[in-house]
PDB file of C-alpha atoms in Angstrom:
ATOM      1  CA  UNK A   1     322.952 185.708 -81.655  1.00 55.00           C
ATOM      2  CA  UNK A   2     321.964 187.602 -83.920  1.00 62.00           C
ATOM      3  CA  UNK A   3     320.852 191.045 -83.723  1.00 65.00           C
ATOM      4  CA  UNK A   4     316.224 191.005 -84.000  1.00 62.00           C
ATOM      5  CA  UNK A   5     317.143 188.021 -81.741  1.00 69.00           C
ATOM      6  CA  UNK A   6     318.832 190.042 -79.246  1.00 76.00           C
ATOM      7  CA  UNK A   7     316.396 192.643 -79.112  1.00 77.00           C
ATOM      8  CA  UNK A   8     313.334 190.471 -78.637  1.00 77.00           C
ATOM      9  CA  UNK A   9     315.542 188.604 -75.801  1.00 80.00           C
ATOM     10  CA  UNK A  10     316.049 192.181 -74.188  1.00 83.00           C
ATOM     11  CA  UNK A  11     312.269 193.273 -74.995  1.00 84.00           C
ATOM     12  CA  UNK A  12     310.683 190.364 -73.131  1.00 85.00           C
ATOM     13  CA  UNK A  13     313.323 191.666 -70.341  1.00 85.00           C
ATOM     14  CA  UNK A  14     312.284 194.699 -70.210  1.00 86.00           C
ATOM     15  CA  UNK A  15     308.385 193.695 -70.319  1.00 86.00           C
ATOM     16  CA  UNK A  16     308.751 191.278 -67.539  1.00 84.00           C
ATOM     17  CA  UNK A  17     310.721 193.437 -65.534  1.00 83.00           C
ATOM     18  CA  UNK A  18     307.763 196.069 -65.839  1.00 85.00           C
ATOM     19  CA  UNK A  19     304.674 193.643 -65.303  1.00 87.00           C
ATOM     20  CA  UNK A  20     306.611 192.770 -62.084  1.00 83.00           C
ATOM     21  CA  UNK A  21     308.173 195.966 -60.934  1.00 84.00           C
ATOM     22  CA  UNK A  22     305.431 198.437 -61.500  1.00 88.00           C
ATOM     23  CA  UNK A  23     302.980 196.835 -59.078  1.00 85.00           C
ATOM     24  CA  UNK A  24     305.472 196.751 -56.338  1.00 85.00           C
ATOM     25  CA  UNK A  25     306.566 200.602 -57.268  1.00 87.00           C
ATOM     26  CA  UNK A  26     303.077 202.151 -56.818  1.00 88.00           C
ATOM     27  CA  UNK A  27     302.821 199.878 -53.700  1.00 86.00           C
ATOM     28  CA  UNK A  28     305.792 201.450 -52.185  1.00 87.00           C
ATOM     29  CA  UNK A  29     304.944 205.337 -53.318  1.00 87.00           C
ATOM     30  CA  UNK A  30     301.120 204.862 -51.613  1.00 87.00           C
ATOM     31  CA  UNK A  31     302.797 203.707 -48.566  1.00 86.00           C
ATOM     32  CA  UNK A  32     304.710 206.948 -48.586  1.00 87.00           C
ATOM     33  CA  UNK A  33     301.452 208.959 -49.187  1.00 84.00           C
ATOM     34  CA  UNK A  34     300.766 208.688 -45.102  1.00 84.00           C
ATOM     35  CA  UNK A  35     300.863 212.103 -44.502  1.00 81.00           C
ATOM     36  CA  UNK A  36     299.429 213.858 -47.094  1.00 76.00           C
ATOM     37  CA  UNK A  37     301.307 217.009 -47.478  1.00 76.00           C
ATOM     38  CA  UNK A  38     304.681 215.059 -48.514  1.00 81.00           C
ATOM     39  CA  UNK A  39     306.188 211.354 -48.983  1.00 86.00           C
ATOM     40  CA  UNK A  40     307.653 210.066 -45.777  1.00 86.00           C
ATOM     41  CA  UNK A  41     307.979 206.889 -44.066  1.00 87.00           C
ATOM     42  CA  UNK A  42     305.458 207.119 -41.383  1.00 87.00           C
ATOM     43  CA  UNK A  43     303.202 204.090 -42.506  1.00 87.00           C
ATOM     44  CA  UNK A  44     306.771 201.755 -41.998  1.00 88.00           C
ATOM     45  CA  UNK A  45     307.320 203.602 -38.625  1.00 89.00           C
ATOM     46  CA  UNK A  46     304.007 202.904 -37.490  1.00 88.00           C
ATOM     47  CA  UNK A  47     303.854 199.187 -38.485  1.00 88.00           C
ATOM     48  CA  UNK A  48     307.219 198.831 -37.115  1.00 88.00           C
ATOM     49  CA  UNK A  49     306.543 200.139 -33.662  1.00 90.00           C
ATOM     50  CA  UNK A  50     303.145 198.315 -33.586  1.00 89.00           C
ATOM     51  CA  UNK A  51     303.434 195.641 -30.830  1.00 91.00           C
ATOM     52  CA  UNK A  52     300.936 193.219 -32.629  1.00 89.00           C
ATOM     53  CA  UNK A  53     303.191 193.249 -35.844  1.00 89.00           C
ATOM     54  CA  UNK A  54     306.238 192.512 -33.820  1.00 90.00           C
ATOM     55  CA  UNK A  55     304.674 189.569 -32.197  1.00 93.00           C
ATOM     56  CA  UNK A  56     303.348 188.146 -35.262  1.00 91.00           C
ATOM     57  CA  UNK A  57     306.315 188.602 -37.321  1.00 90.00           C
ATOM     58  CA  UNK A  58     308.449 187.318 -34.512  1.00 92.00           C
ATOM     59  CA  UNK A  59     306.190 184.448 -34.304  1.00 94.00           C
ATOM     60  CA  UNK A  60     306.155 183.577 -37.665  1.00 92.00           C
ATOM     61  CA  UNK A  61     310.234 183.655 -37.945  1.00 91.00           C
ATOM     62  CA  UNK A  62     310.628 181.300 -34.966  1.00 93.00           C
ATOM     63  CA  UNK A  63     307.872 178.731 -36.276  1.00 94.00           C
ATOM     64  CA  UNK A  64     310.019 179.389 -39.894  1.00 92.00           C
ATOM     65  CA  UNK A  65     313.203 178.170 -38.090  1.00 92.00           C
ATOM     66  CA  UNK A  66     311.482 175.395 -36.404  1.00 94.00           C
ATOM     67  CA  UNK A  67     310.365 174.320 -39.704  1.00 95.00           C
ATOM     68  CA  UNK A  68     313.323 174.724 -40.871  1.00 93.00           C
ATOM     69  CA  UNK A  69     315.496 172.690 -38.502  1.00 94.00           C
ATOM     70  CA  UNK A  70     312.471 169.749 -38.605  1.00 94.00           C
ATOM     71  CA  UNK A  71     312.667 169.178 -42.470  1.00 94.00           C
ATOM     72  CA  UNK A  72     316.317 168.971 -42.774  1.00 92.00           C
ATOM     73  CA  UNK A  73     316.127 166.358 -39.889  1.00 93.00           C
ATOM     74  CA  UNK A  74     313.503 164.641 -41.921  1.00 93.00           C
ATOM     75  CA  UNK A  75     314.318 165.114 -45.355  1.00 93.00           C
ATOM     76  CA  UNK A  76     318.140 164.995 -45.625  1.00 92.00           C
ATOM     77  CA  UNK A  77     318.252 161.412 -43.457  1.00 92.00           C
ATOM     78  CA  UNK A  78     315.466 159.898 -45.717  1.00 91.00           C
ATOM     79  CA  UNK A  79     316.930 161.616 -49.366  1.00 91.00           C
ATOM     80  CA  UNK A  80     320.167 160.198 -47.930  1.00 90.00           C
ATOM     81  CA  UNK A  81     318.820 156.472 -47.108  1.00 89.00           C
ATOM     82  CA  UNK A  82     316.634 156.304 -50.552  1.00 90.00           C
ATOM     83  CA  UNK A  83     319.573 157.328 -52.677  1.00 87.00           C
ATOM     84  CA  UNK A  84     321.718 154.247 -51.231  1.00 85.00           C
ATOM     85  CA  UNK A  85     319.086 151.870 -50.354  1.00 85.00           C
ATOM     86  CA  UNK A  86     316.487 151.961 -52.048  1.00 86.00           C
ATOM     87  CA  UNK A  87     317.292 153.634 -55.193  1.00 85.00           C
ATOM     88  CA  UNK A  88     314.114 152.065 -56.792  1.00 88.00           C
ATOM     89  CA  UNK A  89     311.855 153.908 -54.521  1.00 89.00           C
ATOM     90  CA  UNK A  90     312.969 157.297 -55.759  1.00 89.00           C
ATOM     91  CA  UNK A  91     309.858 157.465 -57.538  1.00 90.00           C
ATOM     92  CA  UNK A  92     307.322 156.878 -55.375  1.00 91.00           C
ATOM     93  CA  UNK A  93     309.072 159.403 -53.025  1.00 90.00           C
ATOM     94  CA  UNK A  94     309.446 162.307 -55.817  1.00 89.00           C
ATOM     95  CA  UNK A  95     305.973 161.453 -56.443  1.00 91.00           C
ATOM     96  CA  UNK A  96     304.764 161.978 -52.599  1.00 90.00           C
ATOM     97  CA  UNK A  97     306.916 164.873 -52.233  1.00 89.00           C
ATOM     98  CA  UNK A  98     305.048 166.743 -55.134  1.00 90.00           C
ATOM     99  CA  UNK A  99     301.507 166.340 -53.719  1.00 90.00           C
ATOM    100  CA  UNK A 100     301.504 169.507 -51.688  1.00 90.00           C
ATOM    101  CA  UNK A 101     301.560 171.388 -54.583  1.00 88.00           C
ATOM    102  CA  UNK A 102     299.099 170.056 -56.065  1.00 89.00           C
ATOM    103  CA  UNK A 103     296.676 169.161 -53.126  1.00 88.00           C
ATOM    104  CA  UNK A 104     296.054 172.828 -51.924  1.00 87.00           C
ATOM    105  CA  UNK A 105     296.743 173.962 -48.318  1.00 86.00           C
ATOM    106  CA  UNK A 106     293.365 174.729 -47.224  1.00 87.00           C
ATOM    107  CA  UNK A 107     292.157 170.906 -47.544  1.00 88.00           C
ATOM    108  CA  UNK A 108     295.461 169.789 -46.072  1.00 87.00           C
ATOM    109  CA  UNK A 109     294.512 172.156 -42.820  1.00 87.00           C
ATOM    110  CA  UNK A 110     291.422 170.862 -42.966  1.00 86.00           C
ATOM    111  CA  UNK A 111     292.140 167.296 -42.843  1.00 85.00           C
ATOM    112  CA  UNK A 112     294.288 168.276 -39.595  1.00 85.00           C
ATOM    113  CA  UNK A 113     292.039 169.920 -38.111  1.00 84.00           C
ATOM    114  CA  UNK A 114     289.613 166.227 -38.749  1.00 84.00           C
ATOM    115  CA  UNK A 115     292.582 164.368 -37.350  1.00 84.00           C
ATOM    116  CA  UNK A 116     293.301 166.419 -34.563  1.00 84.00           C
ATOM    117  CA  UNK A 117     290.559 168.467 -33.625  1.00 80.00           C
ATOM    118  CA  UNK A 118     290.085 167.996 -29.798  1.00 74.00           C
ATOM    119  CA  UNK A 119     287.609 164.997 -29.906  1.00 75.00           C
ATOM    120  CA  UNK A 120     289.971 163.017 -31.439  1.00 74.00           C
ATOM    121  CA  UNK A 121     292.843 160.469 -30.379  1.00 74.00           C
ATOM    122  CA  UNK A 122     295.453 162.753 -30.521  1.00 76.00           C
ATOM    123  CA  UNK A 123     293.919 165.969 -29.621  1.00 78.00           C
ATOM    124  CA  UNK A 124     296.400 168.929 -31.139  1.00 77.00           C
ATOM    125  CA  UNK A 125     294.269 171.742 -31.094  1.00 77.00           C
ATOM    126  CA  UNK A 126     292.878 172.112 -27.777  1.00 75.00           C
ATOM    127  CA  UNK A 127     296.095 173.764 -26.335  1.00 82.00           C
ATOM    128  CA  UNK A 128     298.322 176.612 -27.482  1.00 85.00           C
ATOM    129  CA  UNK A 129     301.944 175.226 -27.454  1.00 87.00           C
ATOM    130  CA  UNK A 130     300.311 171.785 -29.618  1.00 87.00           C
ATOM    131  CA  UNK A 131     298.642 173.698 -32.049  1.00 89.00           C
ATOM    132  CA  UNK A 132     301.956 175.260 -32.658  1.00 92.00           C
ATOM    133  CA  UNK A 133     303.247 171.736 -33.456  1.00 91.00           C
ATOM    134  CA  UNK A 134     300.976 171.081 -35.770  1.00 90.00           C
ATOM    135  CA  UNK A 135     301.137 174.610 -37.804  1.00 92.00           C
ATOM    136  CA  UNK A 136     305.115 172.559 -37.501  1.00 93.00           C
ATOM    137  CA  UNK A 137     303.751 169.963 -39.236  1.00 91.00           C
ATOM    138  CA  UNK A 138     301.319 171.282 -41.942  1.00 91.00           C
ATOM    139  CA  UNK A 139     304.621 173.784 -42.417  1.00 94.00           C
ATOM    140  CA  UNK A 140     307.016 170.722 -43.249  1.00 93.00           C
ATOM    141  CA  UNK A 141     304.401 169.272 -45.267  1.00 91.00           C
ATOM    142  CA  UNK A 142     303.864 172.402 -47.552  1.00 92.00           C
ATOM    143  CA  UNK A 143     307.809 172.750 -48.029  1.00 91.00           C
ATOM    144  CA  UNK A 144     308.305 169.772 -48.685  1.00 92.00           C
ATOM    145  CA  UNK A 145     308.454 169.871 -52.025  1.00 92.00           C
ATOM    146  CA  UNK A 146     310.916 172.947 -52.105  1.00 91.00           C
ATOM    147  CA  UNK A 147     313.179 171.431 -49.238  1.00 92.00           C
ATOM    148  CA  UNK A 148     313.428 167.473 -50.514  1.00 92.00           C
ATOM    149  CA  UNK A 149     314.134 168.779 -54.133  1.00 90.00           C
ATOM    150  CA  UNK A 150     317.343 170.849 -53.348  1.00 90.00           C
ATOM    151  CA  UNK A 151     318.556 168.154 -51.240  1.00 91.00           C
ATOM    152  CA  UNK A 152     317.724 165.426 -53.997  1.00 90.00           C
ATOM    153  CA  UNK A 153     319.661 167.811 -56.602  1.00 88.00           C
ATOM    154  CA  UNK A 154     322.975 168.323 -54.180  1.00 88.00           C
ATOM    155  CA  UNK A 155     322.327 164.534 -53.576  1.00 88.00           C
ATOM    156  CA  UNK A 156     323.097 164.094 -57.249  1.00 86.00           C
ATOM    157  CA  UNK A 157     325.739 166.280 -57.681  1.00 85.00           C
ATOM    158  CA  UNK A 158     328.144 164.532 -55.712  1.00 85.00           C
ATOM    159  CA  UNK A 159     329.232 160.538 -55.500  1.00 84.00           C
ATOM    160  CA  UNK A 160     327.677 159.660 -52.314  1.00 86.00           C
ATOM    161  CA  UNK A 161     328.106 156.511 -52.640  1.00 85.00           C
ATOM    162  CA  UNK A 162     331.620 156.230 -52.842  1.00 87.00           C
ATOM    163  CA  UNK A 163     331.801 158.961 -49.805  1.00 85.00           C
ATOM    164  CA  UNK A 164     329.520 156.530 -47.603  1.00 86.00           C
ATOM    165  CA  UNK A 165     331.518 153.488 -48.660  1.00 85.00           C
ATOM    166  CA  UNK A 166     334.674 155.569 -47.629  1.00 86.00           C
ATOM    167  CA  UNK A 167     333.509 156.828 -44.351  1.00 86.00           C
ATOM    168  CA  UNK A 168     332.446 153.547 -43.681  1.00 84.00           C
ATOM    169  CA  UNK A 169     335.756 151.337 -44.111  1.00 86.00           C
ATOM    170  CA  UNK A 170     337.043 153.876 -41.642  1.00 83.00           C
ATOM    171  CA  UNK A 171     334.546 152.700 -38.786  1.00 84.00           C
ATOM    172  CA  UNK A 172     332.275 155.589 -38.846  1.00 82.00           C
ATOM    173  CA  UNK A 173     328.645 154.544 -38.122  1.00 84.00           C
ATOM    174  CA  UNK A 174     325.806 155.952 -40.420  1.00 82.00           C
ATOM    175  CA  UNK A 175     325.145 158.775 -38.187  1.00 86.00           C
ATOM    176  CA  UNK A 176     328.617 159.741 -38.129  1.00 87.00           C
ATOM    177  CA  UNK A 177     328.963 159.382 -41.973  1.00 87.00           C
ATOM    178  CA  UNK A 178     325.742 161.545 -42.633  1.00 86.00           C
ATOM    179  CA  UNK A 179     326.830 164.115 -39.627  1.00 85.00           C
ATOM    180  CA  UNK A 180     330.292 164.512 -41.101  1.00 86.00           C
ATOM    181  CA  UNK A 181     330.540 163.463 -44.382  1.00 87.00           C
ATOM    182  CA  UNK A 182     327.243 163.694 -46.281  1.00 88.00           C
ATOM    183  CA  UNK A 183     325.861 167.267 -44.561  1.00 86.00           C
ATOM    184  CA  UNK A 184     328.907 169.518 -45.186  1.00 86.00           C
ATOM    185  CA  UNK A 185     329.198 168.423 -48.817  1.00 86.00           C
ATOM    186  CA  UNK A 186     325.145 169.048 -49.149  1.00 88.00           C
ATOM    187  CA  UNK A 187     325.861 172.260 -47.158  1.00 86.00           C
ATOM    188  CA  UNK A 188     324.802 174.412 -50.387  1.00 84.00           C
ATOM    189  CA  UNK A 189     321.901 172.390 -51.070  1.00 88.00           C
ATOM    190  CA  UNK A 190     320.384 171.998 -47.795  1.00 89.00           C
ATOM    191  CA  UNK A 191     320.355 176.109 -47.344  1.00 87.00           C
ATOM    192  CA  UNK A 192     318.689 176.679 -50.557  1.00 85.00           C
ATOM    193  CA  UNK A 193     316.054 174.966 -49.126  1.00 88.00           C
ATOM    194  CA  UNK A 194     315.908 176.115 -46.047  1.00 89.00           C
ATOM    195  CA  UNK A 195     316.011 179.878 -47.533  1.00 85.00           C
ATOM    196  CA  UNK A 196     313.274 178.701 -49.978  1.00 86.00           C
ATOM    197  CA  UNK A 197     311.460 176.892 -47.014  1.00 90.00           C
ATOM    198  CA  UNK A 198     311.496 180.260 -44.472  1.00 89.00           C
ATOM    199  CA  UNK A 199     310.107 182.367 -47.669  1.00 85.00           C
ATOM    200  CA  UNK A 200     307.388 180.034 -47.720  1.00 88.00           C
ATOM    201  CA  UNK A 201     306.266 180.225 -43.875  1.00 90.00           C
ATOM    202  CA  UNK A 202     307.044 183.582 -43.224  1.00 87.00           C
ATOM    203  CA  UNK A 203     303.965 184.845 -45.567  1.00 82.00           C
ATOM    204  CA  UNK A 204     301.766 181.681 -45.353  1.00 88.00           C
ATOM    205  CA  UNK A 205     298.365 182.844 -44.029  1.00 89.00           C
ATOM    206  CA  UNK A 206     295.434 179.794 -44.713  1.00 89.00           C
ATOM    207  CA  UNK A 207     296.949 177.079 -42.348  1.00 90.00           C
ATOM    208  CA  UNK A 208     297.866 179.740 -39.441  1.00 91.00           C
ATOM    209  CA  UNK A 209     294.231 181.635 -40.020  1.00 90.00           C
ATOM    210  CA  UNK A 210     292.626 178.147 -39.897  1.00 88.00           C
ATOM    211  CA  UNK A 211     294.722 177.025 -37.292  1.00 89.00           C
ATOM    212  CA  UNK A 212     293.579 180.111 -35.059  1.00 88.00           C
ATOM    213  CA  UNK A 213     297.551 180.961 -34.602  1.00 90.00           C
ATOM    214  CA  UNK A 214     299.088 184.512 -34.400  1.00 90.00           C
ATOM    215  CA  UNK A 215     301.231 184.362 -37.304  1.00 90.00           C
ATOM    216  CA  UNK A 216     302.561 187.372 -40.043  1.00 89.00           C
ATOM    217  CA  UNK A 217     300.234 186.104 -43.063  1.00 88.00           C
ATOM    218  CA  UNK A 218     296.746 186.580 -40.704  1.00 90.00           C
ATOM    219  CA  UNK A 219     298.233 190.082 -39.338  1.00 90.00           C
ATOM    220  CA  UNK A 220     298.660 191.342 -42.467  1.00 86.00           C
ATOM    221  CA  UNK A 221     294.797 190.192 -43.636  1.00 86.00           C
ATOM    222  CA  UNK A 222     293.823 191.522 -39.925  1.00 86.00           C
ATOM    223  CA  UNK A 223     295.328 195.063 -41.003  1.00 84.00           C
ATOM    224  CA  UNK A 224     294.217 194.815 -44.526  1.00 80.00           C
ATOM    225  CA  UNK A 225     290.660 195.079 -43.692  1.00 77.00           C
ATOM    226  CA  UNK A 226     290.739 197.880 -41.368  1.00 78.00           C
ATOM    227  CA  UNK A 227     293.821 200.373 -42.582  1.00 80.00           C
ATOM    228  CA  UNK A 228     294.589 201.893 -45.926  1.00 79.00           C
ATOM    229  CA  UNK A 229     298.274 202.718 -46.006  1.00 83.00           C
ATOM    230  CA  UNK A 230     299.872 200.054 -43.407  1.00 85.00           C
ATOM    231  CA  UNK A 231     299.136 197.244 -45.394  1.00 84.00           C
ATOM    232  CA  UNK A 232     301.151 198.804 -48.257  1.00 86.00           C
ATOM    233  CA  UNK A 233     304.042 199.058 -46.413  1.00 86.00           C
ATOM    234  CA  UNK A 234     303.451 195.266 -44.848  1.00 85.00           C
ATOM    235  CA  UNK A 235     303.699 193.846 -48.011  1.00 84.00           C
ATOM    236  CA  UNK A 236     306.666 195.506 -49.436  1.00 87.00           C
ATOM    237  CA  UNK A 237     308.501 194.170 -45.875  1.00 85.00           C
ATOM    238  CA  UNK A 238     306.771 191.490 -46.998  1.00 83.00           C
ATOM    239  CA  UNK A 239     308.607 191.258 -50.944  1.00 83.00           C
ATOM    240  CA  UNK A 240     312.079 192.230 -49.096  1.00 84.00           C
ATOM    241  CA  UNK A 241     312.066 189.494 -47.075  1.00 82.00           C
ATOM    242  CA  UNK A 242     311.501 187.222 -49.461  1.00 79.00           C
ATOM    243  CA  UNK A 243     313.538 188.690 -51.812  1.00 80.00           C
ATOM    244  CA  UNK A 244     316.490 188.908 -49.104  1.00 80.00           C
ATOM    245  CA  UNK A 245     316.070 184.909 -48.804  1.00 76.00           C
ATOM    246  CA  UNK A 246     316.072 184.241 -52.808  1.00 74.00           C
ATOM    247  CA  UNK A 247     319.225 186.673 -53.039  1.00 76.00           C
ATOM    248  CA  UNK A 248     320.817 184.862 -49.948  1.00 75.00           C
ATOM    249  CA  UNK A 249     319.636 181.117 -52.450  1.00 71.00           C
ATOM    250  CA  UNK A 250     322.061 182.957 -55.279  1.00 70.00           C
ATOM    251  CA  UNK A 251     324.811 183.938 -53.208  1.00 73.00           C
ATOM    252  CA  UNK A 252     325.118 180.269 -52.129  1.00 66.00           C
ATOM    253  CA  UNK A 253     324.727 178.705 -55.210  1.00 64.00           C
ATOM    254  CA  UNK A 254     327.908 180.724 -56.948  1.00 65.00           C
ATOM    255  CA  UNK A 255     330.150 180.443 -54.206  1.00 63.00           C
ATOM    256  CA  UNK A 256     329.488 176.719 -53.964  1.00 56.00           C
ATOM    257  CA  UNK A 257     329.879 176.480 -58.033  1.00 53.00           C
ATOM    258  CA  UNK A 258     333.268 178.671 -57.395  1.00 54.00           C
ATOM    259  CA  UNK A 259     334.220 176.160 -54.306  1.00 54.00           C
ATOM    260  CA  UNK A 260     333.763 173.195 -56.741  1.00 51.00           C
ATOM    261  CA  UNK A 261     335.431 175.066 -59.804  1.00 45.00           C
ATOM    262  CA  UNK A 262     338.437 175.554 -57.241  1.00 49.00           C
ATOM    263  CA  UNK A 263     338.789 171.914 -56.158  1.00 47.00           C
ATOM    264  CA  UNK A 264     338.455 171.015 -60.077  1.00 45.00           C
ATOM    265  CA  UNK A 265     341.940 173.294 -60.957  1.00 42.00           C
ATOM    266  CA  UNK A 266     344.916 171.101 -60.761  1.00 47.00           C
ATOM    267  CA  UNK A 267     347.340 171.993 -58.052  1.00 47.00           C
ATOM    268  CA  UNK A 268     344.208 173.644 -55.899  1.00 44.00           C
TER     269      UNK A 268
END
């Protein structure tokens, strides 16, 4: 490379490490500007310590693992079965996959909320503990993109084909196959997308505010309106959490890439 190359490569660098680190910096010194006298970390100890932060933060992290656990069960088996079966339908699927991207959240809400609302046939909304399966639902349906995509990828990387065919002439049934065989060598895939998938939920806020449920993204609206230095130190939690789950996606990644560099060496 040569040299006025190099330094424009390291100049955009540095410029997009500043439009994106500066913001976050002067968030994190005003939420040190609590007490005025001198910086200290009382803004963090009070959000910390406040019981409604706890409960929505603990709220949103169990409906993130729900979600979690629900689109691997409903992605992996159906990536799995279109990749062997019906290879031509790939398409179609990619295609559906992709629409919660582009069809935004707040329409998707409110189409549950047509569909379920308590005059309906399937009334979700007019209890606590079904609402919560639907905020399940609407979650898996705006991951879905994420979640399906790293498991299509890891699909692709390996020959599962031949593995399927293998597992079979040994007697093992499909569930077996995709239990034992199929999972463990999509292990790196399928937590990418469950880290990308629990970044996603943890800080959602239209589907839970429309959805009336007590999640982190509302909370930190709720204190947004009414505080001045609390919110501040919400969102850098915020940014560390999902920074923590795209750090945990790289750390993954390479030691899967230095797992399947191993099994490549001869003699390994």
């Amino acid at each position: 490379m040569k040299p006025a190359s190099r330094a424009g490569a390291w100049l955009a660098i540095a410029l997009g490490s500043l439009y994106f680190l500066l913001p976050l910096i002067a968030t994190f010194e005003f939420s040190l500007r609590m007490r005025r006298e001198s910086y200290s970390l009382e803004a963090y100890r009070v959000v910390l310590t406040d019981p409604g932060f706890q409960s929505a933060f603990g709220y949103s992290i169990l409906m993130a693992l729900l979600t979690v656990i629900t689109s691997i069960v409903l992605v992996v088996p159906t990536a799995c079965w279109i990749e062997l079966r019906l290879p031509r339908m790939r398409p179609v699927i990619e295609f559906i996959t992709l629409l919660p991207l582009v069809i935004p959240a707040i329409i998707i809400v409110f189409g549950y909320l047509r569909l379920y609302n308590s005059s309906s046939w399937l009334p979700l909304t007019g209890n606590e503990r079904a609402t919560d399966l639907l905020l399940i639902c609407s979650y898996v349906t705006l991951s879905l993109p994420y979640m399906y995509r790293s498991v299509h990828s890891g699909l692709r990387a390996i020959d599962v084909r031949t593995l399927t065919e293998a597992s079979e002439s040994l007697g093992a049934g499909w569930f077996t196959t995709l239990a034992h065989v199929i999972a463990p060598a999509l292990k790196s895939a399928i937590l990418s997308g469950s880290f990308l998938t629990f970044a996603v939920v943890i800080g959602e806020f239209t589907m839970a505010s429309l959805l009336n449920r007590p999640a982190f993204g509302p909370y930190l609206q709720l204190i947004g309106a009414n505080r001045a230095y609390e919110p501040s130190a919400l969102a850098v939690i915020a940014f560390l959490v999902t920074w923590a789950s795209m750090g945990l996606i790289q750390v993954v990644s390479r030691n899967a890439a230095g797992a399947g560099a191993k099994r490549r060496l001869p003699g390994a």
